[in-house]
Structure formats: C-alpha cells, structure tokens
PDB file of C-alpha atoms and ligand atoms in Angstrom:
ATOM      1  CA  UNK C  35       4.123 -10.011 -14.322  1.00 90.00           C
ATOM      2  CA  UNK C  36       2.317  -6.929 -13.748  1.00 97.00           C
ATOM      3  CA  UNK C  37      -1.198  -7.559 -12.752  1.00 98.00           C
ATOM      4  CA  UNK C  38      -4.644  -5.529 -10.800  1.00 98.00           C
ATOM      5  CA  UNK C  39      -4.822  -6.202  -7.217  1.00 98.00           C
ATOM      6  CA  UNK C  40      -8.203  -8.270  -7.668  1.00 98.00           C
ATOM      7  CA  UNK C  41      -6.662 -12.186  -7.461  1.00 97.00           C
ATOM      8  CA  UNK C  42      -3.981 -11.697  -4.947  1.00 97.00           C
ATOM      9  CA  UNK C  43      -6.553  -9.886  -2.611  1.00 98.00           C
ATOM     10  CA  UNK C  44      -9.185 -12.225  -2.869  1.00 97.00           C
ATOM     11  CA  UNK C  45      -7.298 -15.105  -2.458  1.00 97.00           C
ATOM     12  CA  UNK C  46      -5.573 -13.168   0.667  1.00 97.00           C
ATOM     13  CA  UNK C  47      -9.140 -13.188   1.584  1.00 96.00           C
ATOM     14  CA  UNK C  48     -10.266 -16.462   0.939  1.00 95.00           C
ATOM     15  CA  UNK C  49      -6.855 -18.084   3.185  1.00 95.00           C
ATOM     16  CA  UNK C  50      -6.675 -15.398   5.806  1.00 95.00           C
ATOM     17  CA  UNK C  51      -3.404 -13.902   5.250  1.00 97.00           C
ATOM     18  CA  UNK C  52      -2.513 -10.028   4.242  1.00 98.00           C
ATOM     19  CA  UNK C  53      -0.543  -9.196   0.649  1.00 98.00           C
ATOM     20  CA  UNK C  54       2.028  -6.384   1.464  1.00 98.00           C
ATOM     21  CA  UNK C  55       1.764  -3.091   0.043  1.00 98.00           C
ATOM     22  CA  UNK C  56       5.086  -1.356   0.039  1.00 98.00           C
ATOM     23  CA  UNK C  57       5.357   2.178  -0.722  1.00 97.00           C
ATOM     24  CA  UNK C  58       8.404   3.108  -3.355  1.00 98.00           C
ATOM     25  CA  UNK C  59      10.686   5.987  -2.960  1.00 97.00           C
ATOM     26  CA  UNK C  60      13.242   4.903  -6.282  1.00 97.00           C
ATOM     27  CA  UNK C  61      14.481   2.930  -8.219  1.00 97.00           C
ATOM     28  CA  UNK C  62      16.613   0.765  -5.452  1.00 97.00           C
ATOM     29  CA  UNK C  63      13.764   0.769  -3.252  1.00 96.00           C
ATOM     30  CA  UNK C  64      11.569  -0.640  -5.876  1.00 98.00           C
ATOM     31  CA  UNK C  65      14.398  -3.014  -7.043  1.00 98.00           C
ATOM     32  CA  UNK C  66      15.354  -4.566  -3.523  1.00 98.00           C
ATOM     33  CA  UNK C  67      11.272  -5.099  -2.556  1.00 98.00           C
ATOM     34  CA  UNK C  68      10.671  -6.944  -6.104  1.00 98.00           C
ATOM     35  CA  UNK C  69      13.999  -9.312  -5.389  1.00 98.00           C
ATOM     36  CA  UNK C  70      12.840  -9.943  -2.119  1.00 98.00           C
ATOM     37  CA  UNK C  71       9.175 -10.783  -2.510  1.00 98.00           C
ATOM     38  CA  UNK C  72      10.418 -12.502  -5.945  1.00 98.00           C
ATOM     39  CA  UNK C  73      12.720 -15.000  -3.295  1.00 97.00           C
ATOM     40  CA  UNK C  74      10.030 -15.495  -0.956  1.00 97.00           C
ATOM     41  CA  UNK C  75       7.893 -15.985  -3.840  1.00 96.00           C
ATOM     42  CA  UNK C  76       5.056 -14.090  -2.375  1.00 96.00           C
ATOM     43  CA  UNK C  77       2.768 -11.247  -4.703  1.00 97.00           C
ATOM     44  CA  UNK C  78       3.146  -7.748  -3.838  1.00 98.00           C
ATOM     45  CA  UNK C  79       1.439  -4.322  -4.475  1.00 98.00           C
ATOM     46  CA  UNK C  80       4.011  -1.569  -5.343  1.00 98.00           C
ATOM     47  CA  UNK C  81       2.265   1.537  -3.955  1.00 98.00           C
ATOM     48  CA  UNK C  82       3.292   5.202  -5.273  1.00 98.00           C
ATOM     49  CA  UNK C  83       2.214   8.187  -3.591  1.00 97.00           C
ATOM     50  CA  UNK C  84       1.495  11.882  -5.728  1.00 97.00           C
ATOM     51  CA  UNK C  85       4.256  13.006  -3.492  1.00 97.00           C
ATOM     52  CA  UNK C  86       6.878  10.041  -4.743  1.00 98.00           C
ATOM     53  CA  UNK C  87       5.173  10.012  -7.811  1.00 98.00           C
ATOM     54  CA  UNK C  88       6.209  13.626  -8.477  1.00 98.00           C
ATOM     55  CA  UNK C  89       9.681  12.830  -6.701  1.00 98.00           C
ATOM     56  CA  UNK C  90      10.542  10.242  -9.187  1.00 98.00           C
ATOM     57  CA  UNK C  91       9.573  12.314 -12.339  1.00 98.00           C
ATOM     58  CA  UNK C  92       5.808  11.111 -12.889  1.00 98.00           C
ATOM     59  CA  UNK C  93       3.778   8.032 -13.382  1.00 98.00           C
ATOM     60  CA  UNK C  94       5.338   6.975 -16.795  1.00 98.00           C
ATOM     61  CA  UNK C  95       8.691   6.858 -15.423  1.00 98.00           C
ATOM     62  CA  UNK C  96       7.724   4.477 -12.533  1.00 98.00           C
ATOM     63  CA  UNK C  97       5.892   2.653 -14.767  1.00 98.00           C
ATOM     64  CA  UNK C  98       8.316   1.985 -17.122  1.00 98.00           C
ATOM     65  CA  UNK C  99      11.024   1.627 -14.293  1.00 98.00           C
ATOM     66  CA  UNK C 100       8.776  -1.009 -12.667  1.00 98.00           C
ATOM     67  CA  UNK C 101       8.080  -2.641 -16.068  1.00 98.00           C
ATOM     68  CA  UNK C 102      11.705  -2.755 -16.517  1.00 98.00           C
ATOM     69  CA  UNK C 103      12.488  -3.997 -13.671  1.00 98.00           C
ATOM     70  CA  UNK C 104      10.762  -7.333 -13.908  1.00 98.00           C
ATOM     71  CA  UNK C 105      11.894  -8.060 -17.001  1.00 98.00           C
ATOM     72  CA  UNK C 106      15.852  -7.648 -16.524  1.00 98.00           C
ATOM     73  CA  UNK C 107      15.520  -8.680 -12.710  1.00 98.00           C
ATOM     74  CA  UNK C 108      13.230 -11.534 -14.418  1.00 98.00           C
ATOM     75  CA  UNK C 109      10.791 -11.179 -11.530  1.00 98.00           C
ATOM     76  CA  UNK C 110       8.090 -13.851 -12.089  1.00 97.00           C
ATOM     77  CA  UNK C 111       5.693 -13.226  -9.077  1.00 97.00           C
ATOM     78  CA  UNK C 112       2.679 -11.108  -9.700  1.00 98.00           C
ATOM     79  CA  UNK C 113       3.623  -7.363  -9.135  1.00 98.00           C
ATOM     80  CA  UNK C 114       0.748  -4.896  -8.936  1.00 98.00           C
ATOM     81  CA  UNK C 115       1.412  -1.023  -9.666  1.00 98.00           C
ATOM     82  CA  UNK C 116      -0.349   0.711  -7.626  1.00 98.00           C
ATOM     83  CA  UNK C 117      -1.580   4.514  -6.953  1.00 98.00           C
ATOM     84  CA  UNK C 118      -1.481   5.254  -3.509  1.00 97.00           C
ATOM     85  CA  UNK C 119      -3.642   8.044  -2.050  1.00 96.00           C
ATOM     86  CA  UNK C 120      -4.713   9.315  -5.436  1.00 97.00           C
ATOM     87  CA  UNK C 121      -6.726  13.041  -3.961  1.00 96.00           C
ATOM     88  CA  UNK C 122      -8.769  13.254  -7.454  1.00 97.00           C
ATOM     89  CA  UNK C 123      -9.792  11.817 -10.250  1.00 98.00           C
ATOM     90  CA  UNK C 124      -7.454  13.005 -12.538  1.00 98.00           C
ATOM     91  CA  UNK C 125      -4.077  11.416 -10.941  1.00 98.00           C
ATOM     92  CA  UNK C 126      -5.843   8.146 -11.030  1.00 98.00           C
ATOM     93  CA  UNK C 127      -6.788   8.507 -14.826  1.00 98.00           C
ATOM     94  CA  UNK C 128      -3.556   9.962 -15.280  1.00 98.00           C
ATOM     95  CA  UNK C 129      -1.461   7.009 -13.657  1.00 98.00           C
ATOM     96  CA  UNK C 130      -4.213   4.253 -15.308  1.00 98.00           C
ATOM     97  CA  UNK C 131      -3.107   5.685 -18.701  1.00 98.00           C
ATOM     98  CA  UNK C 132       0.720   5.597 -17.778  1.00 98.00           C
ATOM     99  CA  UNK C 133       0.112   1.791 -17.020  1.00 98.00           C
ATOM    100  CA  UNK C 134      -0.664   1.890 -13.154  1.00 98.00           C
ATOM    101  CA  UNK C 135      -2.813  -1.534 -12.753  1.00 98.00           C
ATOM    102  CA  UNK C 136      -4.508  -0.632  -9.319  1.00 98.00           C
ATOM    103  CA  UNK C 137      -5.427   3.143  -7.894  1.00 98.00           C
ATOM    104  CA  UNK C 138      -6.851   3.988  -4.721  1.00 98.00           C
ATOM    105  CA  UNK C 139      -8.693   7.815  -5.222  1.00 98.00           C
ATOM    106  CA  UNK C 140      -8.868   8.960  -1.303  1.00 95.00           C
ATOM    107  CA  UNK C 141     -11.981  11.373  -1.674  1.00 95.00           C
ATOM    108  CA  UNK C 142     -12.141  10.745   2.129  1.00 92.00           C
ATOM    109  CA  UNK C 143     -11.555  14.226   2.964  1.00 92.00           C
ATOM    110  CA  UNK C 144     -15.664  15.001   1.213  1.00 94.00           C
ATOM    111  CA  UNK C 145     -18.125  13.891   3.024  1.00 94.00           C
ATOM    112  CA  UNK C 146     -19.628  10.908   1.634  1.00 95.00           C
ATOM    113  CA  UNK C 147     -21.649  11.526  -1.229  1.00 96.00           C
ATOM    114  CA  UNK C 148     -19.162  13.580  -2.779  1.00 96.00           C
ATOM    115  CA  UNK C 149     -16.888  10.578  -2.159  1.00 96.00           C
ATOM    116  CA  UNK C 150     -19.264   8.089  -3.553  1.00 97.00           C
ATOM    117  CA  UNK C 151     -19.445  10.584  -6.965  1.00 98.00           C
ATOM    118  CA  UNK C 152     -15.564  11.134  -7.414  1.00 98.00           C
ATOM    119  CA  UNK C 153     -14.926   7.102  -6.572  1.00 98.00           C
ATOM    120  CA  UNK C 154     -17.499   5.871  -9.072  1.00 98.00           C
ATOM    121  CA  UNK C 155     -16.293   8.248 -11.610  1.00 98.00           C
ATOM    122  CA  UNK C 156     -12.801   6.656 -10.914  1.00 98.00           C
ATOM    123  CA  UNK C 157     -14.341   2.956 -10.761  1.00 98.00           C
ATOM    124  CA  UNK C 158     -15.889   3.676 -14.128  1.00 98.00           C
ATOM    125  CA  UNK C 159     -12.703   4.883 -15.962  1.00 98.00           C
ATOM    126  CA  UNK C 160     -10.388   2.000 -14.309  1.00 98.00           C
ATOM    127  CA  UNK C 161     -13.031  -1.286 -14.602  1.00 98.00           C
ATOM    128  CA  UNK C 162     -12.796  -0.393 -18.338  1.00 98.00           C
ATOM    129  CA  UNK C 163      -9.002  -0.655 -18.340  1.00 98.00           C
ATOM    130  CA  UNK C 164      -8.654  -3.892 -16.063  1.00 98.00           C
ATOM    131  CA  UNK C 165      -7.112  -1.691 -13.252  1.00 98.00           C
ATOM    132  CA  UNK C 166      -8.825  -2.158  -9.783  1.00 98.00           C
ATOM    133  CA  UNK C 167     -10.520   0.515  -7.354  1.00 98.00           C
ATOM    134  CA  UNK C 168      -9.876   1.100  -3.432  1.00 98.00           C
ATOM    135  CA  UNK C 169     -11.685   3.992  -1.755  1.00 97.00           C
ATOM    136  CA  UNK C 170     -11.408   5.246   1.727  1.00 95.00           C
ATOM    137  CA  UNK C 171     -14.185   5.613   3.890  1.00 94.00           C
ATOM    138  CA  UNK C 172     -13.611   7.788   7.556  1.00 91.00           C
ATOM    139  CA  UNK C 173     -10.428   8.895   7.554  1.00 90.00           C
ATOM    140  CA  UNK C 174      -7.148   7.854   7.799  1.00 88.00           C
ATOM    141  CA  UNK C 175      -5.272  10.626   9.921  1.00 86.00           C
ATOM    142  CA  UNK C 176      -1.811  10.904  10.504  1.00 84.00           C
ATOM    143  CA  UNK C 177       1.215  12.128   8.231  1.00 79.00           C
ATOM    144  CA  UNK C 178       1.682  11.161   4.889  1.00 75.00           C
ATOM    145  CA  UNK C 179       3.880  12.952   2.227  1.00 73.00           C
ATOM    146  CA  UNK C 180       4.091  15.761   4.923  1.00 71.00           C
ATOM    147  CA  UNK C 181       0.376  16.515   5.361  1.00 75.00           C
ATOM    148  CA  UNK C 182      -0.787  16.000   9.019  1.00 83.00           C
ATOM    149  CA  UNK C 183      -4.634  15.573   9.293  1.00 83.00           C
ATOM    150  CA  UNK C 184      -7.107  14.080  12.147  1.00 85.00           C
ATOM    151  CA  UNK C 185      -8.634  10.755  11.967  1.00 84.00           C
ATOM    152  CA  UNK C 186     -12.265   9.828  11.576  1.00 89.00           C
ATOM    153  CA  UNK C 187     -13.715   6.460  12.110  1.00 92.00           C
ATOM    154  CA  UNK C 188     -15.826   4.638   9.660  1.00 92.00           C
ATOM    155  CA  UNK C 189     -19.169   2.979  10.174  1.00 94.00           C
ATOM    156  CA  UNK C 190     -20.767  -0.009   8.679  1.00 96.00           C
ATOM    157  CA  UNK C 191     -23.559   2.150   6.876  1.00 96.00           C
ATOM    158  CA  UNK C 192     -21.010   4.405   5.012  1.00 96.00           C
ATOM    159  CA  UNK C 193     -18.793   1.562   3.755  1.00 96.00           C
ATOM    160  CA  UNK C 194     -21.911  -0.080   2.721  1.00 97.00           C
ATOM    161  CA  UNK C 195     -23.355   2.912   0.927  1.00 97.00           C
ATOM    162  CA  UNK C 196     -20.022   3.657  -0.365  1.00 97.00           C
ATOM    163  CA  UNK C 197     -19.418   0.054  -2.307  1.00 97.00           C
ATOM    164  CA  UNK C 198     -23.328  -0.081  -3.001  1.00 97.00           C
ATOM    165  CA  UNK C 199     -22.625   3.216  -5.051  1.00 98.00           C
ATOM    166  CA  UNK C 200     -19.296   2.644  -6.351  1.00 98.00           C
ATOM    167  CA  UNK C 201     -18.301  -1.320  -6.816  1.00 97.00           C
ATOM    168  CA  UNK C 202     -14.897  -0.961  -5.443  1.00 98.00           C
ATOM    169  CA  UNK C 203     -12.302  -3.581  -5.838  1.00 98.00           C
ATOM    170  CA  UNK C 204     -11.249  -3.141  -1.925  1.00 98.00           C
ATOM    171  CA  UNK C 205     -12.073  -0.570   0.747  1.00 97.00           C
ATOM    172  CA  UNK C 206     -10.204   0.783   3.492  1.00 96.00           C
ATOM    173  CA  UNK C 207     -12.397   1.447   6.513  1.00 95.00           C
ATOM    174  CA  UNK C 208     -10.451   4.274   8.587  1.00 94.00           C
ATOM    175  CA  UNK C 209     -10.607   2.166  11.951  1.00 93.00           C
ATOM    176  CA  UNK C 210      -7.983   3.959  14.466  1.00 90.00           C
ATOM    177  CA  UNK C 211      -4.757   2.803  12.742  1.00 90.00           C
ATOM    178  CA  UNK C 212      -2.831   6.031  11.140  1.00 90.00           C
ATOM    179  CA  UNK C 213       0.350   7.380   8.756  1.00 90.00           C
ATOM    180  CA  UNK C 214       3.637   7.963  10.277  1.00 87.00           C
ATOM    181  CA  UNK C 215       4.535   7.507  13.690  1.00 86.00           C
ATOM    182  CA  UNK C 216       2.178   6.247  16.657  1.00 85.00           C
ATOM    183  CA  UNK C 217       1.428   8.340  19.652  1.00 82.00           C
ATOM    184  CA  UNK C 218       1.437   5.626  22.296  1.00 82.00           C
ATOM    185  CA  UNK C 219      -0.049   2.387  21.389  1.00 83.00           C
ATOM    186  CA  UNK C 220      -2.539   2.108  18.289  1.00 87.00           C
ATOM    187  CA  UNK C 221      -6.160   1.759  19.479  1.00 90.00           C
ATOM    188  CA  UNK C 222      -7.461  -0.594  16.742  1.00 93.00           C
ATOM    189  CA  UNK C 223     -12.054  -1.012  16.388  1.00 94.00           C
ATOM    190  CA  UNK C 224     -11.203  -5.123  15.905  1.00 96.00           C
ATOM    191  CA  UNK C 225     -14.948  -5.251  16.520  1.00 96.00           C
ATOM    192  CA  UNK C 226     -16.224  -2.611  13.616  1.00 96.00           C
ATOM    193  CA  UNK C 227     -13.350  -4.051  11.557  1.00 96.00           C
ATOM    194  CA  UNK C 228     -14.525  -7.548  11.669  1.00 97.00           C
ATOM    195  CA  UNK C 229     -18.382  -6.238  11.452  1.00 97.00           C
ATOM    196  CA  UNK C 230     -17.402  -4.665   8.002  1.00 97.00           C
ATOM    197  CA  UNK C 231     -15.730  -7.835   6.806  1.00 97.00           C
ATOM    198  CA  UNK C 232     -18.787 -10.033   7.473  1.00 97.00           C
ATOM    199  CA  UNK C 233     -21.287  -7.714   5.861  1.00 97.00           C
ATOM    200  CA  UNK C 234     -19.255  -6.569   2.606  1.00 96.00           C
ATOM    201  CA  UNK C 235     -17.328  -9.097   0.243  1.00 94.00           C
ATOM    202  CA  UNK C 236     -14.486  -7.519  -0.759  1.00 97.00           C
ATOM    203  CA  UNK C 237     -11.327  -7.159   1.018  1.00 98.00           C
ATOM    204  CA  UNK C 238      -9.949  -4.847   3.446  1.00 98.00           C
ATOM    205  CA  UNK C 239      -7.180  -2.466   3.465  1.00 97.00           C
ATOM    206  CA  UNK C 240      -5.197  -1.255   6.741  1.00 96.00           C
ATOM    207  CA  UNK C 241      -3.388   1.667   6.076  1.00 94.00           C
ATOM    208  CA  UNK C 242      -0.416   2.887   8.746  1.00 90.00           C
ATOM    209  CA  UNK C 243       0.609  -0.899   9.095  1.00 87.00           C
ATOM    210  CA  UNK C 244       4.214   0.435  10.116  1.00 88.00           C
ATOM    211  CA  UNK C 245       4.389   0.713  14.315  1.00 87.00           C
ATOM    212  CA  UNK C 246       1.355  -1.376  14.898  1.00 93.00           C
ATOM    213  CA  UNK C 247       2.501  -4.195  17.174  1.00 93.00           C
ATOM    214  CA  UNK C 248       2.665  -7.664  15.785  1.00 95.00           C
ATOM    215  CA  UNK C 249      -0.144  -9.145  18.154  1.00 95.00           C
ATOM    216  CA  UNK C 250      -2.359  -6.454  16.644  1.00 95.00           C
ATOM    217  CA  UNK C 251      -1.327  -7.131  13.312  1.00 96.00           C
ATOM    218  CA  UNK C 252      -2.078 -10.850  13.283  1.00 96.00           C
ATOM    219  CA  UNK C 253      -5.670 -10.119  15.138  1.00 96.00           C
ATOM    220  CA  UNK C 254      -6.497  -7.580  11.895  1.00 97.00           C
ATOM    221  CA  UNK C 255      -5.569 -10.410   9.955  1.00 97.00           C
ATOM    222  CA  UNK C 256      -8.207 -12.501  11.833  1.00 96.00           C
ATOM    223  CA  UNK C 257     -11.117  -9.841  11.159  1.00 96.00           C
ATOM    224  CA  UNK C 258     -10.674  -9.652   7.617  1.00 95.00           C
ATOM    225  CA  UNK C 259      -7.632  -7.496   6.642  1.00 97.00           C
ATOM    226  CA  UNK C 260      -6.440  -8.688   3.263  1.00 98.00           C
ATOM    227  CA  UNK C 261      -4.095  -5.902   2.747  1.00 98.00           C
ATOM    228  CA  UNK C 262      -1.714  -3.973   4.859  1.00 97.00           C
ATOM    229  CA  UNK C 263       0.165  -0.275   3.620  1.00 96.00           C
ATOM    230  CA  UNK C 264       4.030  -0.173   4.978  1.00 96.00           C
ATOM    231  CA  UNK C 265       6.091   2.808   4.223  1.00 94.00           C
ATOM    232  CA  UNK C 266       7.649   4.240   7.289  1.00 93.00           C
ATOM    233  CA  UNK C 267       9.003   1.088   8.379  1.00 95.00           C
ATOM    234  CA  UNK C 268      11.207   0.535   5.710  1.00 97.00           C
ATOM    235  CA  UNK C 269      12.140   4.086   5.886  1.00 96.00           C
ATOM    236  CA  UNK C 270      13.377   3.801   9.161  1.00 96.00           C
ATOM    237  CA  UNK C 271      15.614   0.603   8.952  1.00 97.00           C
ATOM    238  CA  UNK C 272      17.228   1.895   5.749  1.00 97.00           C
ATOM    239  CA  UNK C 273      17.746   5.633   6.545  1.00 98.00           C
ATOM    240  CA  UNK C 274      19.584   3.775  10.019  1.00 98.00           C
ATOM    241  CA  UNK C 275      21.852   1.690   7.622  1.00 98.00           C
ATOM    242  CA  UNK C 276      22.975   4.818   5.589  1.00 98.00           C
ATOM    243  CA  UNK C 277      23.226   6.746   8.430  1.00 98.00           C
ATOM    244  CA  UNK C 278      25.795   4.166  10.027  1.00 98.00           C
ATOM    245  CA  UNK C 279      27.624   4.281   6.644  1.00 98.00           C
ATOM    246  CA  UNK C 280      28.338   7.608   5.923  1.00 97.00           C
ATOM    247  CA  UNK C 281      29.575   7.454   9.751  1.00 97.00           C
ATOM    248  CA  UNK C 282      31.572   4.635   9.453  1.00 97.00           C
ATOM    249  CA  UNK C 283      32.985   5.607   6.499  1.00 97.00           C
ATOM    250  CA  UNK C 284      33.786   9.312   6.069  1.00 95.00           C
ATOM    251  CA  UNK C 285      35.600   9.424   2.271  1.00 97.00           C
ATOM    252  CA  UNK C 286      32.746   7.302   0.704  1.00 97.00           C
ATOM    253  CA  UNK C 287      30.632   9.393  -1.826  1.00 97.00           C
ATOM    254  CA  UNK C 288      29.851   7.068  -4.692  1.00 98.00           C
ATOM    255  CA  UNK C 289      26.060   7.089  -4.698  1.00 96.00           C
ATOM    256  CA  UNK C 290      25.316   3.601  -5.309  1.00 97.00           C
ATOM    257  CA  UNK C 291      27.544   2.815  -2.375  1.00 97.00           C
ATOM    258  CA  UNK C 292      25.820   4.869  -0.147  1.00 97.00           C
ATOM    259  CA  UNK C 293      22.137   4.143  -1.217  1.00 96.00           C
ATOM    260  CA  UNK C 294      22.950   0.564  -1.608  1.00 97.00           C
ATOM    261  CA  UNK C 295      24.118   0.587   2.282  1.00 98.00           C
ATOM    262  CA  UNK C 296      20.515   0.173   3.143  1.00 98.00           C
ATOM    263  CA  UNK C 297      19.918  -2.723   0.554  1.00 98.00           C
ATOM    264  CA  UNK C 298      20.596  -5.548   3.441  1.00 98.00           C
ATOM    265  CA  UNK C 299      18.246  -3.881   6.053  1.00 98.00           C
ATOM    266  CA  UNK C 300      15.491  -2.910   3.845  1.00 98.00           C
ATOM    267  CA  UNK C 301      15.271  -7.183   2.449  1.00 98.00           C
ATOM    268  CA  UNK C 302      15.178  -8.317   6.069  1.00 98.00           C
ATOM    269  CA  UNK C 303      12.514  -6.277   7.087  1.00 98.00           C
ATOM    270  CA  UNK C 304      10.253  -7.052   3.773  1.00 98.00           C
ATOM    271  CA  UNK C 305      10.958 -10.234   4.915  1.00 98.00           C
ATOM    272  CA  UNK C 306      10.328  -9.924   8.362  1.00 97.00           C
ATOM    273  CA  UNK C 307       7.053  -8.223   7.845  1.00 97.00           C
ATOM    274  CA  UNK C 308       6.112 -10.559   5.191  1.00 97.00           C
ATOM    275  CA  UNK C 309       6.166 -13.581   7.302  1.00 96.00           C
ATOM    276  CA  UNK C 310       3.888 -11.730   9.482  1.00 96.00           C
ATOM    277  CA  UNK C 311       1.123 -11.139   7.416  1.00 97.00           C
ATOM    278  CA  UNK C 312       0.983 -15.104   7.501  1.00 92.00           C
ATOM    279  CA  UNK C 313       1.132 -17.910   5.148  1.00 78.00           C
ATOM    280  CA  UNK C 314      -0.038 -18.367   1.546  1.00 73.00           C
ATOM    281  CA  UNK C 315      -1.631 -21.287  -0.012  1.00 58.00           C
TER     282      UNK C 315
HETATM  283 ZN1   ZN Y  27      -2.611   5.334   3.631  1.00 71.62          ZN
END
C-alpha cells in the first residue's frame, strides 16, 4: 500500500524507534528492499534522488515500477514514495503529480527565508494532494549524486522559524552527520538534536545514516530521530557481491545473474540495519 510518510513517522515518534529510508537505484534494488521490509513486516520510505530519478527514466516510471511492484510482489506493508533531495519546487510538483506520496524540497543551500518561501510553496502544493513535506534546515554536507558541498549546523531558532512558516510534515536539522563516506568518526550535536525534538512536534530526519556507528545510531534514536536516510551502505555490500561474481565467475554475462549476485547481501543488510533502528509496536 502506498501511503505519505505522516503515520509511520509519528508513530516512529510516539515508540522511539527510526522507519528506514532507503534510497533506490532500479528496479532490483527497489524489488529486494520491498521483499525484505515486506518479511520483517516493518514500513519503509522508498527515497529517489533527481540524480536516480533521471537514471531510471523519470518520476512516472518509478512510480509506476514501485506501484507495480507491490501489487505482483503483493507487498502489504505501507510503502511510502518518496522524493529525496528535491533542489526546487518544480521536481517536487513534478514527482507529486507522477504519484510520489512524500517529497523533501532541500532549499538548504538559500539562506533561510528564501528556504521558508520555496518550502511553503512546496507544503502548499503537496498538503492539497495528501503527500507530506520535509525541509532541511543547516546543511547537510557531504557527497550526494556526485556533488560535494560543506556542512552547516542548524539552530533551534531556524528550525523553529522554518516549521512556524512552512508546516512541514518532518524536518531534518543538519546536525554534523553527512552523505557519502565519513572522514574519521561522525561528530554528532546529541544535545541540539534532542533540544529540537523537545521544542518542535514533528519528527526528525538524519540524513548520512550509512557509516555512523551503531552506538551513535541508537543514541539519535534516543533524542528524537524518527527517520534515518541509507544509501551508501547498501551500495557498498552489493557492489562487493557483484564484484566477487564477475571474479569468480569469468564467462557469466546474463544481466540478471550478475545484478541479482548482490540480491543476498543487499536483504541482510536491510535487515541488519532495520533491527537497529529498534523495535515497533
Ligand atoms: Zn540527504
């Protein structure tokens, strides 16, 4: 069932556990997360970058694809479609119209009150629709579909003004944690983090969840993280499995043999990280 991101998060909220957002690359990828989380019986947030977005041939192909997906695969846990790291206002309306049942627009490169204008623009098109809102406030540095940028901090006044302005569905406070790889250990503000989550009701996002150890994880959890973004993680273990295919096995070249290598890998670490975002009631 395809649904916004508004129930799962709260209720992530409300029993101090973290839904998994899982950034899609293709079809398999989509296919082997929705089996998985569809076993564990657990709701997950399908998140689709403008750069995988464009890979994959637009919005109303994934859309359809993810559509079809839980109706053949008959997946029966709630799946939410989700725009990840929308820059403007047109992708989100865009990806909305094509079916998309959560966006985040990440105006977090403006300063804020440009951000607060382009978010409530976005909140206003997407409330209409059913579809829910993140926003971005700071930002979130790192590397993500092959932009590298530097990371600011947010503060409790911005992320206040910000959902004051907007009415956001969920925010993600830029807080030290960043895309790609880590340089050295992540240096996480626990103490902003959990300041934000006792002054603003609606759930929080951590972005760069892939490299940040699992003590650091669980204490996120603990001051108010309802959602964590994973993409490089699951890169990693399933580029590894293909890797040791095509080396193992030098006269393969049927594509879904040599995709589907990484099927294994990629399931035990959903499942793996899954269990560590803790336990649903
Ligand atoms: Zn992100």
């Amino acid at each position: 069932m395809l649904v916004n991101s508004k129930e799962m998060l709260l209720n992530a909220k409300k029993n101090h556990y973290a839904v998994p957002h899982f950034n899609i690359n293709n079809l398999e990828w989509a296919k082997f997360i929705l089996q998985k989380c569809n076993e564990l019986n657990i709701p997950v947030i399908l998140g689709v970058s403008e750069g995988a977005a464009n890979y994959m041939g637009g919005f109303n192909t994934i859309s359809g694809m993810v559509k079809g997906l839980i109706n053949d695969l008959n997946i029966n846990i709630p799946v939410c479609l989700h725009v990840d790291h929308g820059t403007c206002k047109e992708t989100c309306i865009k990806a909305i119209d094509a079916g998309f049942t959560s966006v985040m627009i990440d105006a977090s490169r403006h300063e804020l009150e440009e951000n607060i204008k382009i978010t409530k623009e976005v909140v206003d098109y997407a409330h209409q629709r059913g579809v829910t809102v993140e926003a971005e406030v700071g930002h979130i540095g790192g590397s993500e579909d092959n932009i590298t940028s530097t990371s600011t901090n947010a503060t409790l006044n911005d992320c206040l003004i910000l959902y004051n302005n907007t009415g956001i569905d969920s925010l993600a406070p830029a807080l030290g944690s960043v895309h790609g790889f880590y340089k050295g250990e992540p240096n996480l503000d626990f103490e902003t983090m959990k300041i934000i989550n006792d002054n603003i009701d609606i759930p929080l996002v951590l972005h760069g969840g892939s490299g940040i150890p699992e003590d650091k994880i669980r204490k996120a959890i603990e001051c108010g993280i309802s959602k964590i973004n994973v993409n490089t993680e699951l890169q990693v273990v399933w580029s590894k499995a293909v890797r040791e295919k095509l080396q193992a096995d030098s006269s393969v070249y049927d594509p879904r043999k040599i995709i589907g290598s990484g099927e294994a890998s990629l399931k035990n670490k959903v499942e793996e990280i899954v269990k560590l975002f803790g336990t649903r009631n």
